[in-house]
Coordinates of C-alpha atoms in Angstrom, one line a residue:
M14 CA 0.0 0.1 -0.1
K15 CA 1.3 3.5 -0.9
L16 CA 1.7 5.9 1.9
A17 CA -0.8 8.2 0.6
Q18 CA -3.4 5.5 1.2
K19 CA -2.6 5.1 4.7
H20 CA -5.6 5.5 7.2
L21 CA -4.7 8.4 9.5
L22 CA -6.7 9.7 12.6
V23 CA -6.2 13.1 13.9
V24 CA -7.4 13.7 17.7
D25 CA -7.2 17.1 19.2
D26 CA -9.8 19.0 21.4
N27 CA -9.2 22.0 19.3
A28 CA -11.3 21.5 16.0
I29 CA -9.4 24.1 14.3
N30 CA -6.3 21.9 14.8
V31 CA -7.9 18.8 13.6
E32 CA -9.3 20.8 10.3
L33 CA -5.8 22.4 9.8
L34 CA -3.9 18.8 9.9
T35 CA -6.7 17.2 7.9
D36 CA -6.5 19.9 5.0
L37 CA -2.7 19.8 4.9
L38 CA -2.6 16.0 4.7
E39 CA -5.5 15.8 1.9
E40 CA -3.6 18.6 0.0
H41 CA -0.5 16.4 -0.2
G42 CA -2.3 13.4 -1.2
Y43 CA -3.4 11.5 1.7
D44 CA -7.0 10.6 1.0
N45 CA -8.0 8.5 4.2
V46 CA -7.9 11.0 6.9
H47 CA -10.3 11.4 9.7
G48 CA -10.4 13.6 12.7
L49 CA -11.9 13.4 16.3
S50 CA -12.4 16.3 18.9
D51 CA -13.5 14.2 21.8
S52 CA -10.6 11.9 23.1
R53 CA -13.2 9.5 24.7
E54 CA -14.2 8.4 21.2
V55 CA -10.8 7.3 20.0
L56 CA -10.8 3.7 21.6
G57 CA -14.1 2.9 20.2
Y58 CA -13.0 4.4 16.9
C59 CA -9.9 2.4 16.7
Q60 CA -11.7 -0.8 17.7
R61 CA -13.9 -0.4 14.7
H62 CA -11.4 0.9 12.2
C63 CA -7.9 0.6 13.4
P64 CA -5.8 3.4 11.9
D65 CA -2.4 3.2 10.3
L66 CA -1.2 6.2 12.4
V67 CA -2.8 8.2 15.2
L68 CA -1.8 12.1 15.4
L69 CA -2.7 12.7 19.1
D70 CA -2.9 15.8 21.2
I71 CA -1.1 15.3 24.5
R72 CA -3.3 17.8 26.6
M73 CA -7.0 17.5 26.3
P74 CA -10.0 17.3 28.8
H75 CA -11.7 14.1 29.7
L76 CA -9.0 11.7 28.5
D77 CA -5.5 13.2 28.0
G78 CA -3.2 11.8 25.5
Y79 CA -1.3 9.5 28.1
A80 CA -4.8 8.2 29.1
V81 CA -5.7 7.5 25.5
T82 CA -2.3 5.8 24.8
E83 CA -2.8 3.3 27.6
A84 CA -6.2 2.7 26.7
L85 CA -5.3 1.6 23.3
K86 CA -2.4 -0.6 24.8
A87 CA -4.4 -2.1 27.3
H88 CA -7.3 -3.0 24.7
C89 CA -5.5 -3.5 21.5
G90 CA -2.2 -4.8 22.3
E91 CA 0.5 -5.3 20.0
A92 CA -2.3 -4.5 17.3
A93 CA -2.5 -0.8 18.5
P94 CA -1.7 1.8 16.1
P95 CA 1.6 4.0 16.4
I96 CA 1.0 7.4 17.6
I97 CA 2.6 10.7 17.0
V98 CA 2.2 13.3 20.0
L99 CA 1.1 16.6 19.1
T100 CA 2.0 19.4 21.9
A101 CA 2.8 23.0 22.2
Q102 CA 5.6 22.3 24.7
I103 CA 8.0 19.5 24.6
D104 CA 9.5 19.4 28.2
D105 CA 11.7 16.6 29.4
D106 CA 9.0 15.1 31.5
T107 CA 6.7 15.2 29.0
R108 CA 9.0 13.5 26.4
H109 CA 10.0 10.7 28.9
R110 CA 6.7 9.9 29.9
A111 CA 5.3 9.6 26.2
L112 CA 8.1 7.8 25.0
A113 CA 7.8 5.2 27.8
L114 CA 4.4 4.6 26.7
G115 CA 5.7 3.7 23.1
V116 CA 5.0 6.9 21.2
R117 CA 7.0 7.1 17.9
D118 CA 7.6 10.8 17.6
F119 CA 6.6 14.4 18.6
I120 CA 5.2 17.1 16.6
T121 CA 5.2 20.8 17.9
K122 CA 2.5 23.4 17.9
P123 CA 2.3 25.6 16.0
F124 CA 2.6 23.2 13.1
K125 CA 5.3 23.6 10.5
H126 CA 4.1 21.9 7.3
D127 CA 7.3 20.4 6.1
D128 CA 8.1 19.3 9.5
V129 CA 4.7 17.6 9.9
L130 CA 4.7 15.8 6.6
Q131 CA 8.2 14.5 7.0
R132 CA 7.4 13.2 10.5
I133 CA 4.4 11.6 9.5
R134 CA 6.2 10.2 6.4
N135 CA 9.1 8.9 8.4
T136 CA 6.7 6.9 10.8
L137 CA 4.5 5.4 8.3
E138 CA 7.8 4.3 6.4
V139 CA 9.2 2.6 9.5
E140 CA 5.9 1.2 10.5
Q141 CA 5.3 0.1 6.9
R142 CA 8.7 -1.7 7.0
Y143 CA 7.8 -3.2 10.5
Q144 CA 4.8 -4.8 9.5
R145 CA 6.5 -6.1 6.2
R146 CA 8.9 -7.8 8.4
T147 CA 6.2 -8.8 10.7
R148 CA 4.2 -10.5 7.9
Q149 CA 7.4 -12.1 6.7
A150 CA 8.2 -13.4 10.1
Q151 CA 4.9 -14.9 10.7
S152 CA 5.2 -16.4 7.2
F153 CA 8.4 -17.7 8.2
K154 CA 6.9 -19.0 11.6
R155 CA 4.2 -20.6 9.6
L156 CA 6.6 -22.3 7.3
A157 CA 8.6 -23.5 10.3
D158 CA 5.7 -24.8 12.1
E159 CA 4.5 -26.7 9.0
H160 CA 8.0 -27.9 8.3
S161 CA 8.3 -29.0 12.0
Q162 CA 4.9 -30.6 11.7
A163 CA 6.0 -32.7 8.8
L164 CA 9.5 -33.4 10.4
D165 CA 7.9 -34.6 13.7
Q166 CA 5.5 -36.7 11.3
Q167 CA 8.3 -38.1 9.3
L168 CA 9.9 -38.9 12.8
R169 CA 6.9 -40.8 14.1
T170 CA 6.5 -42.9 10.9
D171 CA 8.5 -46.0 9.4
T172 CA 9.7 -45.2 6.0
I173 CA 9.0 -48.6 4.6
T174 CA 5.6 -49.4 5.7
R175 CA 4.5 -45.8 6.6
L176 CA 3.1 -47.2 9.7
P177 CA 3.7 -45.5 13.0
N178 CA 7.3 -46.4 14.5
R179 CA 8.4 -47.0 17.7
R180 CA 8.6 -43.4 18.7
A181 CA 5.0 -42.7 17.7
M182 CA 3.8 -46.0 19.4
T183 CA 5.7 -45.1 22.7
H184 CA 3.9 -41.6 22.6
M185 CA 0.5 -43.4 22.0
L186 CA 1.4 -45.5 25.0
E187 CA 2.3 -43.0 27.2
R188 CA -0.9 -40.9 26.5
A189 CA -3.1 -44.1 27.2
A190 CA -1.1 -44.4 30.5
R191 CA -1.7 -40.9 31.6
D192 CA -5.3 -41.3 30.8
K193 CA -5.6 -44.5 32.7
A194 CA -7.2 -45.8 29.7
P195 CA -7.6 -49.9 29.3
T196 CA -5.1 -50.9 26.8
G197 CA -4.1 -54.4 25.3
L198 CA -0.9 -55.1 23.3
L199 CA -0.2 -57.5 20.6
F200 CA 3.7 -58.0 20.2
I201 CA 4.1 -59.8 16.7
A202 CA 7.5 -61.3 15.6
I203 CA 7.8 -62.0 11.9
D204 CA 10.2 -65.1 11.3
Q205 CA 12.2 -66.0 8.3
L206 CA 12.5 -62.1 7.1
D207 CA 16.3 -62.5 7.4
D208 CA 16.3 -65.7 5.1
V209 CA 14.6 -63.6 2.6
V210 CA 17.2 -60.8 3.1
R211 CA 19.9 -63.4 2.4
L212 CA 18.2 -64.8 -0.6
H213 CA 16.6 -61.9 -2.4
G214 CA 18.1 -58.9 -0.7
Y215 CA 16.9 -56.1 1.2
A216 CA 14.6 -54.5 -1.8
I217 CA 12.5 -57.5 -1.7
A218 CA 12.6 -57.8 2.2
D219 CA 11.3 -54.2 2.4
K220 CA 8.4 -55.0 -0.2
L221 CA 7.3 -58.0 1.7
L222 CA 7.2 -56.1 5.1
L223 CA 5.1 -53.4 3.3
H224 CA 2.9 -56.4 1.9
V225 CA 2.3 -58.2 5.2
S226 CA 1.8 -55.0 7.1
Q227 CA -0.8 -54.2 4.8
Q228 CA -2.4 -57.6 5.2
L229 CA -2.3 -57.3 8.9
Q230 CA -3.9 -54.0 8.8
G231 CA -6.7 -55.1 6.8
Q232 CA -7.6 -57.5 9.9
L233 CA -7.7 -54.6 12.2
Q234 CA -10.7 -52.6 13.2
S235 CA -10.7 -48.9 13.5
D236 CA -9.9 -48.7 17.1
A237 CA -6.8 -50.7 16.8
T238 CA -3.1 -49.2 15.7
L239 CA -0.7 -51.1 14.0
G240 CA 3.1 -49.9 14.2
I241 CA 6.5 -51.1 13.6
W242 CA 8.5 -51.5 16.9
G243 CA 11.7 -53.1 15.2
G244 CA 13.1 -54.5 12.0
S245 CA 10.9 -57.6 12.2
E246 CA 8.6 -57.0 15.0
L247 CA 5.4 -55.2 15.1
L248 CA 3.0 -53.9 17.6
V249 CA -0.7 -53.7 17.8
I250 CA -2.3 -51.3 20.5
L251 CA -6.0 -51.5 21.3
P252 CA -8.5 -50.0 23.9
E253 CA -9.1 -53.6 24.8
T254 CA -8.3 -55.7 27.7
S255 CA -10.5 -58.7 27.1
H256 CA -8.4 -61.8 27.0
E257 CA -10.7 -63.7 24.7
R258 CA -10.8 -60.8 22.1
L259 CA -7.0 -60.0 22.2
T260 CA -6.4 -63.8 21.8
G261 CA -9.0 -64.0 19.1
L262 CA -7.5 -61.2 17.2
A263 CA -3.9 -62.6 17.5
I264 CA -5.2 -65.8 16.1
G265 CA -6.9 -64.1 13.2
L266 CA -3.7 -62.2 12.3
L267 CA -1.8 -65.4 12.4
E268 CA -4.0 -66.7 9.5
C269 CA -2.0 -64.0 7.2
F270 CA 1.0 -66.3 7.8
N271 CA -0.7 -69.8 6.9
Q272 CA 0.4 -69.6 3.2
D273 CA 3.1 -68.2 1.3
Q274 CA 3.5 -64.7 0.7
A275 CA 2.8 -63.9 -3.0
L276 CA 5.2 -61.1 -4.0
E277 CA 5.9 -60.2 -7.7
D278 CA 6.8 -63.6 -9.2
L279 CA 7.9 -65.1 -5.8
L280 CA 6.5 -67.2 -3.2
L281 CA 8.0 -66.4 0.0
P282 CA 7.6 -68.3 3.6
L283 CA 6.9 -66.4 6.3
G284 CA 6.1 -67.2 10.2
A285 CA 4.9 -65.3 13.1
R286 CA 4.8 -65.6 16.9
I287 CA 2.6 -63.2 19.0
G288 CA 2.9 -62.3 22.5
V289 CA -0.2 -60.5 24.6
S290 CA -0.4 -58.3 27.4
R291 CA -3.0 -56.0 29.0
A292 CA -3.6 -53.3 31.7
D293 CA -7.0 -52.2 32.9
Q294 CA -5.5 -48.9 34.2
G295 CA -2.7 -46.7 34.7
F296 CA 0.4 -48.6 33.7
D297 CA 4.2 -48.0 32.6
P298 CA 4.2 -48.3 29.0
E299 CA 7.9 -49.7 28.8
R300 CA 6.6 -52.4 31.1
L301 CA 3.6 -53.4 29.3
V302 CA 5.7 -53.7 26.1
H303 CA 8.2 -55.9 28.0
M304 CA 5.5 -58.3 29.3
A305 CA 3.9 -58.9 25.8
A306 CA 7.9 -59.4 24.5
L307 CA 8.1 -61.8 27.5
A308 CA 5.0 -63.8 26.3
L309 CA 6.4 -64.2 22.9
P310 CA 6.7 -68.0 22.2
H311 CA 9.9 -69.4 21.4
K312 CA 10.5 -70.2 17.7
N313 CA 10.1 -73.8 18.2
A314 CA 7.3 -73.6 20.7
P315 CA 4.3 -75.8 19.9
V316 CA 2.0 -72.6 20.2
R317 CA 2.2 -69.4 18.1
V318 CA 0.0 -67.1 20.6
Q319 CA 0.8 -66.7 24.3
S320 CA -0.5 -64.4 27.0
Y321 CA 1.7 -62.9 29.6
N322 CA 1.7 -64.3 33.2
E323 CA 3.8 -64.1 36.2
E324 CA 5.1 -67.6 35.7
L325 CA 6.7 -66.4 32.5
E326 CA 8.4 -63.6 34.1
T327 CA 9.6 -65.9 37.1
L328 CA 11.3 -68.1 34.4
Q329 CA 12.9 -65.3 32.6
R330 CA 14.3 -64.1 35.9
Q331 CA 15.6 -67.3 36.5
R332 CA 17.1 -67.6 33.1
L333 CA 18.8 -64.1 34.0
R334 CA 20.0 -65.4 37.3
L335 CA 21.4 -68.7 35.4
Q336 CA 23.0 -66.5 32.7
Q337 CA 24.8 -64.1 35.4
S338 CA 25.7 -67.1 37.3
I339 CA 27.4 -69.3 34.9
R340 CA 30.0 -66.6 34.0
G341 CA 33.0 -67.5 36.2
A342 CA 31.6 -70.8 37.5
T343 CA 34.3 -72.8 36.3
E344 CA 36.7 -70.4 38.4
R345 CA 34.5 -70.8 41.3
G346 CA 35.0 -74.7 41.2
E347 CA 31.2 -75.1 40.5
I348 CA 31.7 -77.0 37.2
S349 CA 32.9 -80.5 37.0
L350 CA 33.1 -83.5 34.6
A351 CA 31.3 -86.9 35.0
F352 CA 31.9 -89.8 32.8
Q353 CA 29.5 -92.3 31.4
P354 CA 31.0 -95.7 30.2
K355 CA 30.9 -96.7 26.7
I356 CA 30.8 -100.4 26.0
S357 CA 31.7 -102.6 22.8
L358 CA 28.4 -104.4 21.9
S359 CA 30.6 -107.1 20.1
D360 CA 32.3 -108.5 23.3
N361 CA 31.1 -106.1 26.1
R362 CA 34.4 -104.3 26.7
V363 CA 34.7 -100.8 27.9
I364 CA 36.0 -98.9 25.3
G365 CA 35.6 -95.3 26.6
A366 CA 33.4 -92.9 28.2
E367 CA 31.2 -89.7 27.7
A368 CA 32.2 -86.9 29.6
L369 CA 29.3 -84.9 30.8
I370 CA 29.4 -81.4 32.1
R371 CA 27.8 -80.8 35.6
W372 CA 27.0 -77.5 37.4
D373 CA 26.3 -77.6 41.0
H374 CA 25.1 -73.9 42.1
P375 CA 26.0 -72.8 45.5
A376 CA 22.1 -71.8 45.9
L377 CA 20.2 -73.6 43.1
G378 CA 21.7 -77.0 43.4
R379 CA 22.3 -79.2 40.5
V380 CA 21.2 -77.2 37.2
S381 CA 20.6 -79.1 34.0
P382 CA 22.9 -78.6 31.0
A383 CA 19.7 -78.2 29.1
E384 CA 19.0 -75.0 30.9
F385 CA 22.6 -73.3 31.1
I386 CA 24.2 -74.5 27.9
P387 CA 21.9 -72.6 25.4
L388 CA 22.3 -69.6 27.8
A389 CA 26.0 -69.8 27.6
E390 CA 26.0 -70.2 24.2
A391 CA 23.8 -67.1 23.5
S392 CA 25.9 -64.8 26.0
G393 CA 29.3 -66.1 24.7
D394 CA 30.2 -67.9 28.0
I395 CA 30.5 -71.1 26.0
L396 CA 33.8 -70.2 24.6
A397 CA 35.5 -70.0 28.1
I398 CA 33.5 -73.1 29.1
G399 CA 34.5 -75.0 26.2
E400 CA 38.3 -74.1 26.9
W401 CA 37.8 -75.3 30.5
V402 CA 36.2 -78.5 29.3
I403 CA 39.0 -79.4 26.7
E404 CA 41.5 -78.6 29.5
E405 CA 39.8 -80.7 32.3
A406 CA 39.6 -83.6 30.0
L407 CA 43.2 -83.4 29.0
R408 CA 44.1 -83.2 32.8
H409 CA 42.3 -86.4 33.3
I410 CA 43.9 -88.1 30.6
V411 CA 47.3 -87.0 31.9
A412 CA 46.6 -88.3 35.3
W413 CA 45.2 -91.5 34.3
R414 CA 48.2 -92.2 31.9
H415 CA 50.5 -91.5 34.6
Q416 CA 48.6 -93.8 37.0
G417 CA 48.9 -96.5 34.4
L418 CA 45.2 -96.6 34.3
L419 CA 44.6 -96.2 30.4
N420 CA 46.9 -97.3 27.5
D421 CA 47.4 -95.4 24.4
H422 CA 44.2 -96.7 22.7
F423 CA 41.8 -94.9 24.8
H424 CA 40.4 -91.6 23.2
I425 CA 38.7 -88.8 24.5
A426 CA 36.2 -86.7 22.4
V427 CA 35.2 -83.4 23.3
N428 CA 31.9 -82.1 21.9
V429 CA 32.2 -78.6 20.4
A430 CA 29.7 -75.9 20.4
A431 CA 28.7 -74.0 17.4
R432 CA 30.6 -70.7 18.6
Q433 CA 33.6 -72.5 19.3
L434 CA 33.7 -74.1 16.0
A435 CA 33.0 -70.7 14.2
R436 CA 36.2 -69.3 15.5
R437 CA 38.9 -69.0 12.8
D438 CA 41.6 -69.8 15.3
F439 CA 39.8 -73.0 16.7
A440 CA 42.0 -75.7 15.3
D441 CA 45.3 -73.8 16.1
T442 CA 44.4 -73.3 19.7
L443 CA 43.4 -76.8 20.2
L444 CA 46.5 -78.2 18.6
K445 CA 48.6 -75.7 21.0
T446 CA 46.6 -77.0 24.0
L447 CA 47.3 -80.6 23.2
E448 CA 51.1 -79.9 22.7
A449 CA 51.2 -78.1 26.2
Y450 CA 49.7 -81.1 27.8
E451 CA 51.9 -83.3 25.9
V452 CA 48.9 -85.5 24.9
P453 CA 49.2 -87.1 21.4
T454 CA 46.6 -86.1 18.9
D455 CA 45.3 -89.3 18.4
F456 CA 44.1 -89.3 22.1
L457 CA 41.4 -86.8 21.4
S458 CA 38.4 -86.5 19.0
L459 CA 35.6 -84.2 18.2
E460 CA 31.9 -84.5 18.5
V461 CA 29.9 -81.6 16.8
T462 CA 26.1 -81.4 16.3
E463 CA 24.4 -80.8 13.1
S464 CA 23.2 -77.3 14.1
G465 CA 27.0 -76.6 14.8
L466 CA 28.0 -77.2 11.4
L467 CA 25.3 -75.6 9.6
S468 CA 25.9 -72.1 11.5
D469 CA 29.1 -71.7 9.4
M470 CA 29.6 -74.6 7.2
H471 CA 32.6 -73.2 5.4
N472 CA 34.7 -72.6 8.6
A473 CA 33.6 -75.7 9.9
R474 CA 34.9 -77.5 6.8
L475 CA 38.4 -75.6 7.4
Q476 CA 38.8 -76.2 11.0
L477 CA 37.9 -79.9 10.7
A478 CA 40.2 -80.5 7.8
K479 CA 42.8 -79.2 9.6
L480 CA 42.5 -81.1 12.6
A481 CA 42.1 -84.1 10.3
Q482 CA 45.4 -83.6 9.1
F483 CA 46.7 -84.2 12.7
N484 CA 44.7 -87.6 13.2
I485 CA 42.1 -85.8 15.3
A486 CA 38.7 -87.8 14.6
V487 CA 35.3 -86.3 14.4
A488 CA 31.8 -87.6 15.2
I489 CA 28.4 -86.4 14.3
D490 CA 26.4 -86.1 17.6
D491 CA 22.7 -86.7 17.9
F492 CA 22.6 -87.7 14.2
G493 CA 19.1 -87.5 12.7
T494 CA 17.4 -85.2 15.1
G495 CA 18.7 -81.8 13.2
H496 CA 19.1 -80.9 9.7
S497 CA 20.8 -84.3 8.5
S498 CA 22.4 -84.0 5.0
L499 CA 23.9 -86.5 3.1
A500 CA 26.2 -83.7 1.6
Y501 CA 28.3 -82.9 4.8
I502 CA 28.7 -86.6 5.8
K503 CA 30.3 -87.1 2.2
T504 CA 32.5 -83.9 2.3
L505 CA 33.5 -83.4 6.1
P506 CA 36.2 -85.7 7.8
F507 CA 34.0 -87.7 10.1
S508 CA 34.6 -91.2 11.6
T509 CA 31.6 -92.0 13.6
L510 CA 27.7 -91.2 13.6
K511 CA 26.1 -91.2 17.2
I512 CA 22.4 -92.6 17.2
D513 CA 20.4 -90.3 19.2
R514 CA 18.3 -91.7 22.2
A515 CA 15.2 -90.5 20.2
F516 CA 15.7 -93.4 18.0
V517 CA 16.7 -95.8 20.8
M518 CA 14.2 -95.3 23.4
D519 CA 11.2 -97.0 21.7
L520 CA 13.0 -99.8 20.1
E521 CA 11.3 -102.6 21.8
D522 CA 7.8 -101.2 20.9
M523 CA 8.2 -99.1 17.5
E524 CA 9.1 -101.0 14.3
V525 CA 9.6 -97.4 12.7
D526 CA 12.4 -96.7 15.2
R527 CA 14.2 -100.1 14.6
H528 CA 14.0 -99.4 10.7
L529 CA 15.7 -95.8 11.5
A530 CA 18.3 -97.2 13.6
L531 CA 19.1 -99.7 10.8
A532 CA 19.2 -97.3 8.4
I533 CA 21.6 -94.8 10.2
T534 CA 23.8 -97.8 11.1
R535 CA 23.9 -98.9 7.3
L536 CA 24.5 -95.4 6.2
A537 CA 27.4 -94.9 8.5
H538 CA 28.9 -98.2 7.5
A539 CA 28.4 -97.2 3.8
V540 CA 30.5 -94.3 4.3
G541 CA 33.3 -95.6 6.5
C542 CA 32.1 -94.5 9.7
D543 CA 31.3 -96.4 13.3
V544 CA 28.1 -96.2 15.1
V545 CA 27.7 -95.3 18.7
A546 CA 24.1 -95.4 20.4
E547 CA 23.1 -93.4 23.2
G548 CA 20.5 -93.7 25.9
I549 CA 20.8 -97.6 26.3
E550 CA 18.4 -98.7 29.2
T551 CA 17.5 -102.3 28.5
K552 CA 19.1 -105.3 27.3
P553 CA 16.6 -105.9 24.4
Q554 CA 17.6 -102.5 23.1
A555 CA 21.3 -103.5 23.2
D556 CA 20.7 -107.0 21.9
Y557 CA 19.0 -105.2 18.9
L558 CA 21.8 -102.7 18.2
R559 CA 24.2 -105.6 18.6
S560 CA 22.2 -107.4 16.0
I561 CA 22.1 -104.6 13.3
G562 CA 26.0 -104.0 13.4
C563 CA 26.1 -101.0 16.0
E564 CA 29.7 -100.9 17.4
A565 CA 29.3 -99.2 20.9
A566 CA 26.4 -98.1 23.3
Q567 CA 26.1 -96.1 26.4
G568 CA 23.3 -95.6 28.8
Y569 CA 22.0 -96.3 32.1
Y570 CA 21.6 -99.9 31.5
Y571 CA 25.5 -100.0 31.7
A572 CA 26.2 -97.2 34.3
R573 CA 25.2 -93.8 35.3
P574 CA 27.6 -90.9 34.9
L575 CA 30.4 -91.3 37.2
P576 CA 32.6 -88.6 39.0
A577 CA 36.3 -89.0 37.5
D578 CA 37.7 -90.7 40.7
E579 CA 34.9 -93.5 40.6
F580 CA 35.2 -94.2 36.8
F581 CA 38.2 -96.2 36.8
D582 CA 37.0 -98.3 40.0
W583 CA 33.8 -98.9 38.0
C584 CA 35.9 -100.2 35.0
A585 CA 37.9 -102.7 37.2
Q586 CA 34.7 -104.0 38.4
W587 CA 33.2 -104.4 35.1
A588 CA 36.5 -106.3 34.2
D589 CA 36.1 -108.6 37.0
A590 CA 32.3 -109.2 36.2
H591 CA 33.5 -109.9 32.6
P592 CA 36.8 -111.8 32.7
S593 CA 36.8 -112.6 29.2
T594 CA 37.2 -108.8 28.4
N595 CA 39.8 -106.4 29.2
A596 CA 38.1 -103.2 30.4
L597 CA 41.0 -101.0 29.6
E598 CA 42.1 -102.1 26.3
P599 CA 39.8 -101.1 23.5
T600 CA 40.2 -102.5 20.0
W601 CA 38.6 -99.5 18.1
P602 CA 38.9 -95.5 18.7
T603 CA 36.0 -94.6 20.7
T604 CA 35.0 -91.3 22.3
C605 CA 34.5 -89.8 25.5
S606 CA 32.1 -86.7 24.7
T607 CA 32.0 -83.5 26.9
A608 CA 28.4 -82.3 27.1
C609 CA 28.9 -78.7 25.9
A610 CA 26.5 -78.7 23.0
N611 CA 22.7 -79.5 22.6
G612 CA 21.6 -83.0 23.6
S613 CA 24.3 -83.6 26.3
T614 CA 21.7 -83.4 29.3
I615 CA 22.1 -86.9 30.8

């Protein structure tokens, strides 16, 4: 807007002064000039038609210029129009008081036309620049707010699925907690997504996650919110605490995974598991999510939906306590080895023993390897335990040999965990340990599980091949219970297959188990391997295994696991009870395996 178009208001109790200024301004092109002689009318006028500038007399009856200025500031605030004071005398008190109220300038009476016009022009220009910058600042603020809102929305949105992310879901839970609103959670873990990444790449995996999230979203009602919690974890928040509805909804969502996911020209298998938690009133958001995560069934569990209960948390706390306690258990003397004899089925000779790891916790008592070995593998403590087991087994070999209890044909096999076998220096470290204890390499052999091989097949092949060069034999433990593959039997340097107890326990009653045991034995012999059967508990089991050519057996039918100092005594008693045999002179290399992997829980 041009200055001449600005709305000016002249206020003076002397009508002549009002007319004089109005005529002057109109003569110089200002076409929107108005005048008032009663100061009491100024506030109402400005509220109806706020002017761009007020020329205000300071000394007037009823309300002087100070009172008018204060009234405008009080009622209009920052929108109050700028003011130029009209006065016949500008003393210091008048100047200071007016400036303190925020007036822009002063015009003295009698009026000097050029001075009046210049001061009005200056004030209007300054005010115009101020208003322009104010509008710019407001525009910038609006843009900044919009950008901030867009950024906040972006920060709360998963870039792949466009679903709320963990930040947004956390805020939603916090709001529900503040409002003490009943809340239910479904914690969804998607399985096999990592396999898709490895086989097809991240682009396909991202599209698959979007595809699955859209399917899940289609199963939910409007009161449920689906969001991303982690890379392959989703969360559903509902204003619902009914166990039946939450469980029913979870089962319905799992139907999305009953068939392979059709994506482009691919059919991709995915699985899912769901943990459920709920709170009827105020709750801790992090705790509620933790409860749902605790309820999440394990991958191999028979159920795919599970609700939180206190027993689950008790078990988890016990697992954490065990995981913390296992570290340093060997240094504290809590770990020991027990030996279960192995018997030659052809002539009943003792040909070795399996060394089983035992943990006697000072507070918890005897802890099963089935409980603590998986925890040690997950935490990495299995590496230290595995080293201790190897050295402890070698210490027994050295001691027994010095005592003349064992001859050079007695072999001990150490069962190696997957994380041990995955180490690039495993073979070198083992060979150095054997050298340090001055134990010949043919005194030691290894047992590995199928899962241990599959975790890193390439490195396993390298490590086992190097050990085979030094005549360290290798056995496959628990054969047939994992991902049995004829390929690794052909390519890896094995000398023994161990039939798992799962195929032995029902030999007397189940014809299919007898066929499986026979098939494993024939397979082993076909590739040049011996066979050891675990878990023998009855004479008919031993007789059948002998009849199909199984070389060795172990189990409670012969002896329970024995402490090291009792093992030789038992061997001597066995030799006395079987005078046709020599308990300490086996005729074929056998193994004494340490329970450092899955299945070694006897």
